[in-house]
mmCIF file of C-alpha atoms in Angstrom:
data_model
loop_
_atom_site.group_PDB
_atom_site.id
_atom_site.type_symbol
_atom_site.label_atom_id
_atom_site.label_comp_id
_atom_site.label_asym_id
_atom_site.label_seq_id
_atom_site.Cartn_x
_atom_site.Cartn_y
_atom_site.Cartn_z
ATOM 1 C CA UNK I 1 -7.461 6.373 -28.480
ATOM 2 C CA UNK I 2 -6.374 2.898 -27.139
ATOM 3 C CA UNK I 3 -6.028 1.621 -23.760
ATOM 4 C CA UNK I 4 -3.244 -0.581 -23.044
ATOM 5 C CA UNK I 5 -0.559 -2.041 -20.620
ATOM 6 C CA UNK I 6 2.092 -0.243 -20.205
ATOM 7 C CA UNK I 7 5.904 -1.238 -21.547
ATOM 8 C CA UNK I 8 9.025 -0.814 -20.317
ATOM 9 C CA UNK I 9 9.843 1.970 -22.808
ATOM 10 C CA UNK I 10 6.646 4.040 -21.323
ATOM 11 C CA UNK I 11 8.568 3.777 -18.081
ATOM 12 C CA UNK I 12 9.384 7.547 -18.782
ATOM 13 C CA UNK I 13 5.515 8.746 -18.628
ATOM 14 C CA UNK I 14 4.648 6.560 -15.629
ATOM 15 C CA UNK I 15 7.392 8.116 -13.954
ATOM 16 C CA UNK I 16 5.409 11.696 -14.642
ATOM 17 C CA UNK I 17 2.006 10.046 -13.390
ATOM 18 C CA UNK I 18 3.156 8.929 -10.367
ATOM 19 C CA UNK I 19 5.231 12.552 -9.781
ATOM 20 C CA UNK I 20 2.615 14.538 -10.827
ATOM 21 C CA UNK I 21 -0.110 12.570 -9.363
ATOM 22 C CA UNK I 22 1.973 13.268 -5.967
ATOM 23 C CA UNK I 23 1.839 17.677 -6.723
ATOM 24 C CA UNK I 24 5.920 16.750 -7.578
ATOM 25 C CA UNK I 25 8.373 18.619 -9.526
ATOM 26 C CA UNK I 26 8.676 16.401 -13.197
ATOM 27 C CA UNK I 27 11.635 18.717 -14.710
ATOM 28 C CA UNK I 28 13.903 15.797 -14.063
ATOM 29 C CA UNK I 29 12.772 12.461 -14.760
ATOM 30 C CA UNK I 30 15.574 10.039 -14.434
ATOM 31 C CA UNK I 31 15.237 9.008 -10.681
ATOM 32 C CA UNK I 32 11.508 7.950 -11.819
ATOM 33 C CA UNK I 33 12.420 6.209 -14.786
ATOM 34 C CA UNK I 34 15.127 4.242 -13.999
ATOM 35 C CA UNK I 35 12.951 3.096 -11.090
ATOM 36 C CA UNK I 36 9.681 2.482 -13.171
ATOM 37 C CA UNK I 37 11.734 0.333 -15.653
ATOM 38 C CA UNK I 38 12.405 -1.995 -12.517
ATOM 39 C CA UNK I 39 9.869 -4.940 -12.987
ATOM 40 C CA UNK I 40 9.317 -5.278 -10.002
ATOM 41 C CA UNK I 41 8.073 -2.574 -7.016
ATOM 42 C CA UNK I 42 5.190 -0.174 -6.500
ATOM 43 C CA UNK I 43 5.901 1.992 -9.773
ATOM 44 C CA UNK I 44 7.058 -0.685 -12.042
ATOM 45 C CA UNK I 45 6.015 -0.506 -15.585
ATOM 46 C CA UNK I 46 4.268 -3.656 -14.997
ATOM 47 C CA UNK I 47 1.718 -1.959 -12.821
ATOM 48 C CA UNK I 48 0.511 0.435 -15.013
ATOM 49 C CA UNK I 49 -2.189 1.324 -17.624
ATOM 50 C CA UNK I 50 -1.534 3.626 -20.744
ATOM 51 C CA UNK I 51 -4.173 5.662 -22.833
ATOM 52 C CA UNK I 52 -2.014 6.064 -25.653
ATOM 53 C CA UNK I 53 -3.554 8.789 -28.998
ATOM 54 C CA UNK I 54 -1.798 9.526 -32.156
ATOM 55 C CA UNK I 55 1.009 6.982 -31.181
ATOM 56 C CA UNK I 56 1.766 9.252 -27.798
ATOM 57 C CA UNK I 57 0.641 8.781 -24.088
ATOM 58 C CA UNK I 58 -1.537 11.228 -22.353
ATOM 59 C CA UNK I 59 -2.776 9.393 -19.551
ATOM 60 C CA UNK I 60 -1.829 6.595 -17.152
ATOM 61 C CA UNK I 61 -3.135 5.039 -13.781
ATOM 62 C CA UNK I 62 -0.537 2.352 -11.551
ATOM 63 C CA UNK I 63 -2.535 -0.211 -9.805
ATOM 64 C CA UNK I 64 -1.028 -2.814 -7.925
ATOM 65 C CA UNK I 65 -2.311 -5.633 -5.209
ATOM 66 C CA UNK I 66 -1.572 -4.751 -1.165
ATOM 67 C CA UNK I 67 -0.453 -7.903 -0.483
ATOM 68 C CA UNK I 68 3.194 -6.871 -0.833
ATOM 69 C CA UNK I 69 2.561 -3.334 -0.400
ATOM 70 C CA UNK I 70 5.482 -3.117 2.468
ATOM 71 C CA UNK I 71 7.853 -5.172 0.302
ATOM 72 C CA UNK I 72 7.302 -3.080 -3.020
ATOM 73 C CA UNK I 73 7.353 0.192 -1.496
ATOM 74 C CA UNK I 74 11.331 -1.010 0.658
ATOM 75 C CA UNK I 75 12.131 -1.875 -3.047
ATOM 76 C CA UNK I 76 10.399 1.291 -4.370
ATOM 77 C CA UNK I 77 10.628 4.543 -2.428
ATOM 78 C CA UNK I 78 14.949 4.442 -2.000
ATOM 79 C CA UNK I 79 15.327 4.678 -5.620
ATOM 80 C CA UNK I 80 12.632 7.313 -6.176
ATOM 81 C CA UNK I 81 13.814 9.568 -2.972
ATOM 82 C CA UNK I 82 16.898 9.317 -1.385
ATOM 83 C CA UNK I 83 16.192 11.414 1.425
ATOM 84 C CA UNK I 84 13.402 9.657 2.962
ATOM 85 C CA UNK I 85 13.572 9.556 6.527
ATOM 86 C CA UNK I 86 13.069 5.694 6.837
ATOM 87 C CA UNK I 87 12.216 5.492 10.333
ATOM 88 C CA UNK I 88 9.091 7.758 9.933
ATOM 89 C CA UNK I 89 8.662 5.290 6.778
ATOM 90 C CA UNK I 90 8.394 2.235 8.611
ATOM 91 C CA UNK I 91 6.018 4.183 11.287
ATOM 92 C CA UNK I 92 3.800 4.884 8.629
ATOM 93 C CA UNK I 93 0.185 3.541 7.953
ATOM 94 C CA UNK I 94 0.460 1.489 4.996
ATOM 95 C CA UNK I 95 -1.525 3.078 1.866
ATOM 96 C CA UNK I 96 -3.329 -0.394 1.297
ATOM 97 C CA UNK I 97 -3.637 -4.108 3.013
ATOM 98 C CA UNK I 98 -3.409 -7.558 1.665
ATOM 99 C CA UNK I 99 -6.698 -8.431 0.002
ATOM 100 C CA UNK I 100 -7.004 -4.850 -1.507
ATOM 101 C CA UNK I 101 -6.251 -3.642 -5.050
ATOM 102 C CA UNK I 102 -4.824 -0.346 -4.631
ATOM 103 C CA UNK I 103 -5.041 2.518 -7.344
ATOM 104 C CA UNK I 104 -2.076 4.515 -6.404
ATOM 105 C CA UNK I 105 -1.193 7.466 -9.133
ATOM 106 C CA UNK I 106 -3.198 8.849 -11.922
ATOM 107 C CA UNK I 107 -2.126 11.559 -14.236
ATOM 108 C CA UNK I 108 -3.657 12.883 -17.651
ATOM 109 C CA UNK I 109 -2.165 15.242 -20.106
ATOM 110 C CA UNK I 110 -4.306 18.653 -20.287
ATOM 111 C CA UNK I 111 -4.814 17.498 -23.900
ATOM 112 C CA UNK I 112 -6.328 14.436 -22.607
ATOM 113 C CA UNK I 113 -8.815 15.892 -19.741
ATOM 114 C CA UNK I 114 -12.171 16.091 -19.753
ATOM 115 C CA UNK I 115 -12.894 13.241 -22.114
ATOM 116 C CA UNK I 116 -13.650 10.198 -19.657
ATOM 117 C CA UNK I 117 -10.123 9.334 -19.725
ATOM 118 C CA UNK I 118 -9.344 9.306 -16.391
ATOM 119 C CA UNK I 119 -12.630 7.073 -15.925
ATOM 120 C CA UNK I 120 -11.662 4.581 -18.902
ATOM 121 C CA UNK I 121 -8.504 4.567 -16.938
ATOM 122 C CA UNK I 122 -9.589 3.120 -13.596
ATOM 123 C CA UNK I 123 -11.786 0.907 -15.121
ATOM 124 C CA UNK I 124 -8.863 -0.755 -16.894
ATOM 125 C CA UNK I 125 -7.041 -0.868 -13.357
ATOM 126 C CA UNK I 126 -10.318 -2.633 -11.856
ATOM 127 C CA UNK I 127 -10.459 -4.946 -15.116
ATOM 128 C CA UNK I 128 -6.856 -5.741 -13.911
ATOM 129 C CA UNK I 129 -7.421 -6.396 -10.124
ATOM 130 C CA UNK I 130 -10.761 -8.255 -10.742
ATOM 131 C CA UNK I 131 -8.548 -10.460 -13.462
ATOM 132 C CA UNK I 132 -6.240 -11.457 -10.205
ATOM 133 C CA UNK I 133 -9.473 -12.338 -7.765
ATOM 134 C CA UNK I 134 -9.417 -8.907 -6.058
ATOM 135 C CA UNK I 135 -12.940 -7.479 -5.644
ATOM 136 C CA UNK I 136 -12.066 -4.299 -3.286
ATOM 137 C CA UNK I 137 -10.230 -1.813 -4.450
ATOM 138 C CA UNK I 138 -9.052 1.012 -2.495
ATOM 139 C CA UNK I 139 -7.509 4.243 -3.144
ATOM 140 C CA UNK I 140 -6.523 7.505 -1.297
ATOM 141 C CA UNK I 141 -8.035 11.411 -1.644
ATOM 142 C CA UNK I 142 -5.818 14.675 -0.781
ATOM 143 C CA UNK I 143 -9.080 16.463 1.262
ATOM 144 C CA UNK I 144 -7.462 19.413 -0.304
ATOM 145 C CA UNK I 145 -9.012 17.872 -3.516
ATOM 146 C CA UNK I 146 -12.330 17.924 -2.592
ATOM 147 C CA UNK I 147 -13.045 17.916 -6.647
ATOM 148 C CA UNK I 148 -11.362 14.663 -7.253
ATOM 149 C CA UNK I 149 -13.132 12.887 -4.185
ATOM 150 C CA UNK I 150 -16.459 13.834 -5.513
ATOM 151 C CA UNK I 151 -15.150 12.141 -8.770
ATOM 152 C CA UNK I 152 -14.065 9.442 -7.321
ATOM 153 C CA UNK I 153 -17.761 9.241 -5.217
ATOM 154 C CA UNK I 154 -19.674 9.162 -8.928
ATOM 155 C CA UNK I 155 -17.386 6.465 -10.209
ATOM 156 C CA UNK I 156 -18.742 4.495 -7.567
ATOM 157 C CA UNK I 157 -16.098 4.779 -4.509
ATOM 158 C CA UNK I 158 -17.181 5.195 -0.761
ATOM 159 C CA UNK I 159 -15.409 7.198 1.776
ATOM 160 C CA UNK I 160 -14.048 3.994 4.842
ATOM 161 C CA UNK I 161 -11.872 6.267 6.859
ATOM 162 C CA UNK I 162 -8.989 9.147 7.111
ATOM 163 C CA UNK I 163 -5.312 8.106 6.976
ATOM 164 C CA UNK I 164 -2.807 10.512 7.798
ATOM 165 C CA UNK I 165 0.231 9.906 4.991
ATOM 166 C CA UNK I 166 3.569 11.852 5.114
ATOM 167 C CA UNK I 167 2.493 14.385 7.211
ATOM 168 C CA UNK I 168 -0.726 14.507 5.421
ATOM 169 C CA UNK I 169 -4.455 14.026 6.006
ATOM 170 C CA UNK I 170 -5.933 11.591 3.146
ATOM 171 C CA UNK I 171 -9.977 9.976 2.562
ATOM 172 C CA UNK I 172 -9.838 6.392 2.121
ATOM 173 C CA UNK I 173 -11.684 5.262 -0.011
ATOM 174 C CA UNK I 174 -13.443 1.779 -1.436
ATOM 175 C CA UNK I 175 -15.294 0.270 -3.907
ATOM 176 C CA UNK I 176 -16.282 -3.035 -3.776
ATOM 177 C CA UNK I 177 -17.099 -5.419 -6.697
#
């Protein structure tokens, strides 16, 4: 298995992690792609990590510094969803702050679960943040997943607050390098 940057022409796959990381329908891809081919903005291929086996991918995680969180996500979110109600949008809590290096979507194939994957995964993303000077790095937790916070709590992540996202009640949470 190798872990590796992603490329434009996996633009396809991190267009299923950040859908499916999100619990959203991945029957058609072409909104996400064309947008994750963009180099720039939240979803961009630049911003993501592949695990790559027998020449295929079956896991990625999309990382990306807060600084221009607001910025990315204008860019971002109109491509991916063109009914967003952009008022609530700019209302919104931001999902992570300048001086943070924010894990936003992680997806692994069934094949590819239960192997540390998901683990080798994030620490690429925190290889990549702590490469740019970032030393926290921040991500969000459905508290409908109580599964994947407890993950996320043995990695090494602390819980530093609720943020209510989209209608939705989220753990914050941190770790610090």
């Amino acid at each position: 298995m190798e872990i590796r940057k992603a490329v434009r022409e996996d633009s396809e796959f991190v267009g299923w992690t950040v859908l499916t990381a999100l619990d959203m329908d991945t029957s058609d891809l072409a909104a996400a792609k064309a947008t994750c081919a963009e180099d720039f903005g939240i979803y961009s291929w630049k911003n993501a990590v592949i695990a790559v086996e027998n020449g295929k991918p079956i896991g990625c995680i999309v990382s990306y510094a807060g600084d221009n969180y607001k910025e990315m996500r204008d860019f971002t979110w109109p491509k991916m969803w063109k009914d967003l109600d952009w008022d609530a949008v700019q209302q919104m809590t931001p999902e992570t702050e300048p001086g943070e290096y924010y894990l936003d979507s992680l997806a692994i194939l069934p094949e590819g679960r239960g192997r540390g994957l998901g683990k080798k995964l994030i620490e690429a993303a925190i290889k990549n943040g702590e490469a740019q000077g970032y030393r926290q790095f921040m991500l969000l937790v459905d508290i409908d997943k109580p599964r994947l916070h407890d993950y996320y709590s043995q990695i090494g992540f602390e819980d530093c607050g609720k943020i209510n996202f989209f209608d939705h009640l989220y753990d914050k949470m941190k770790l610090i390098k």
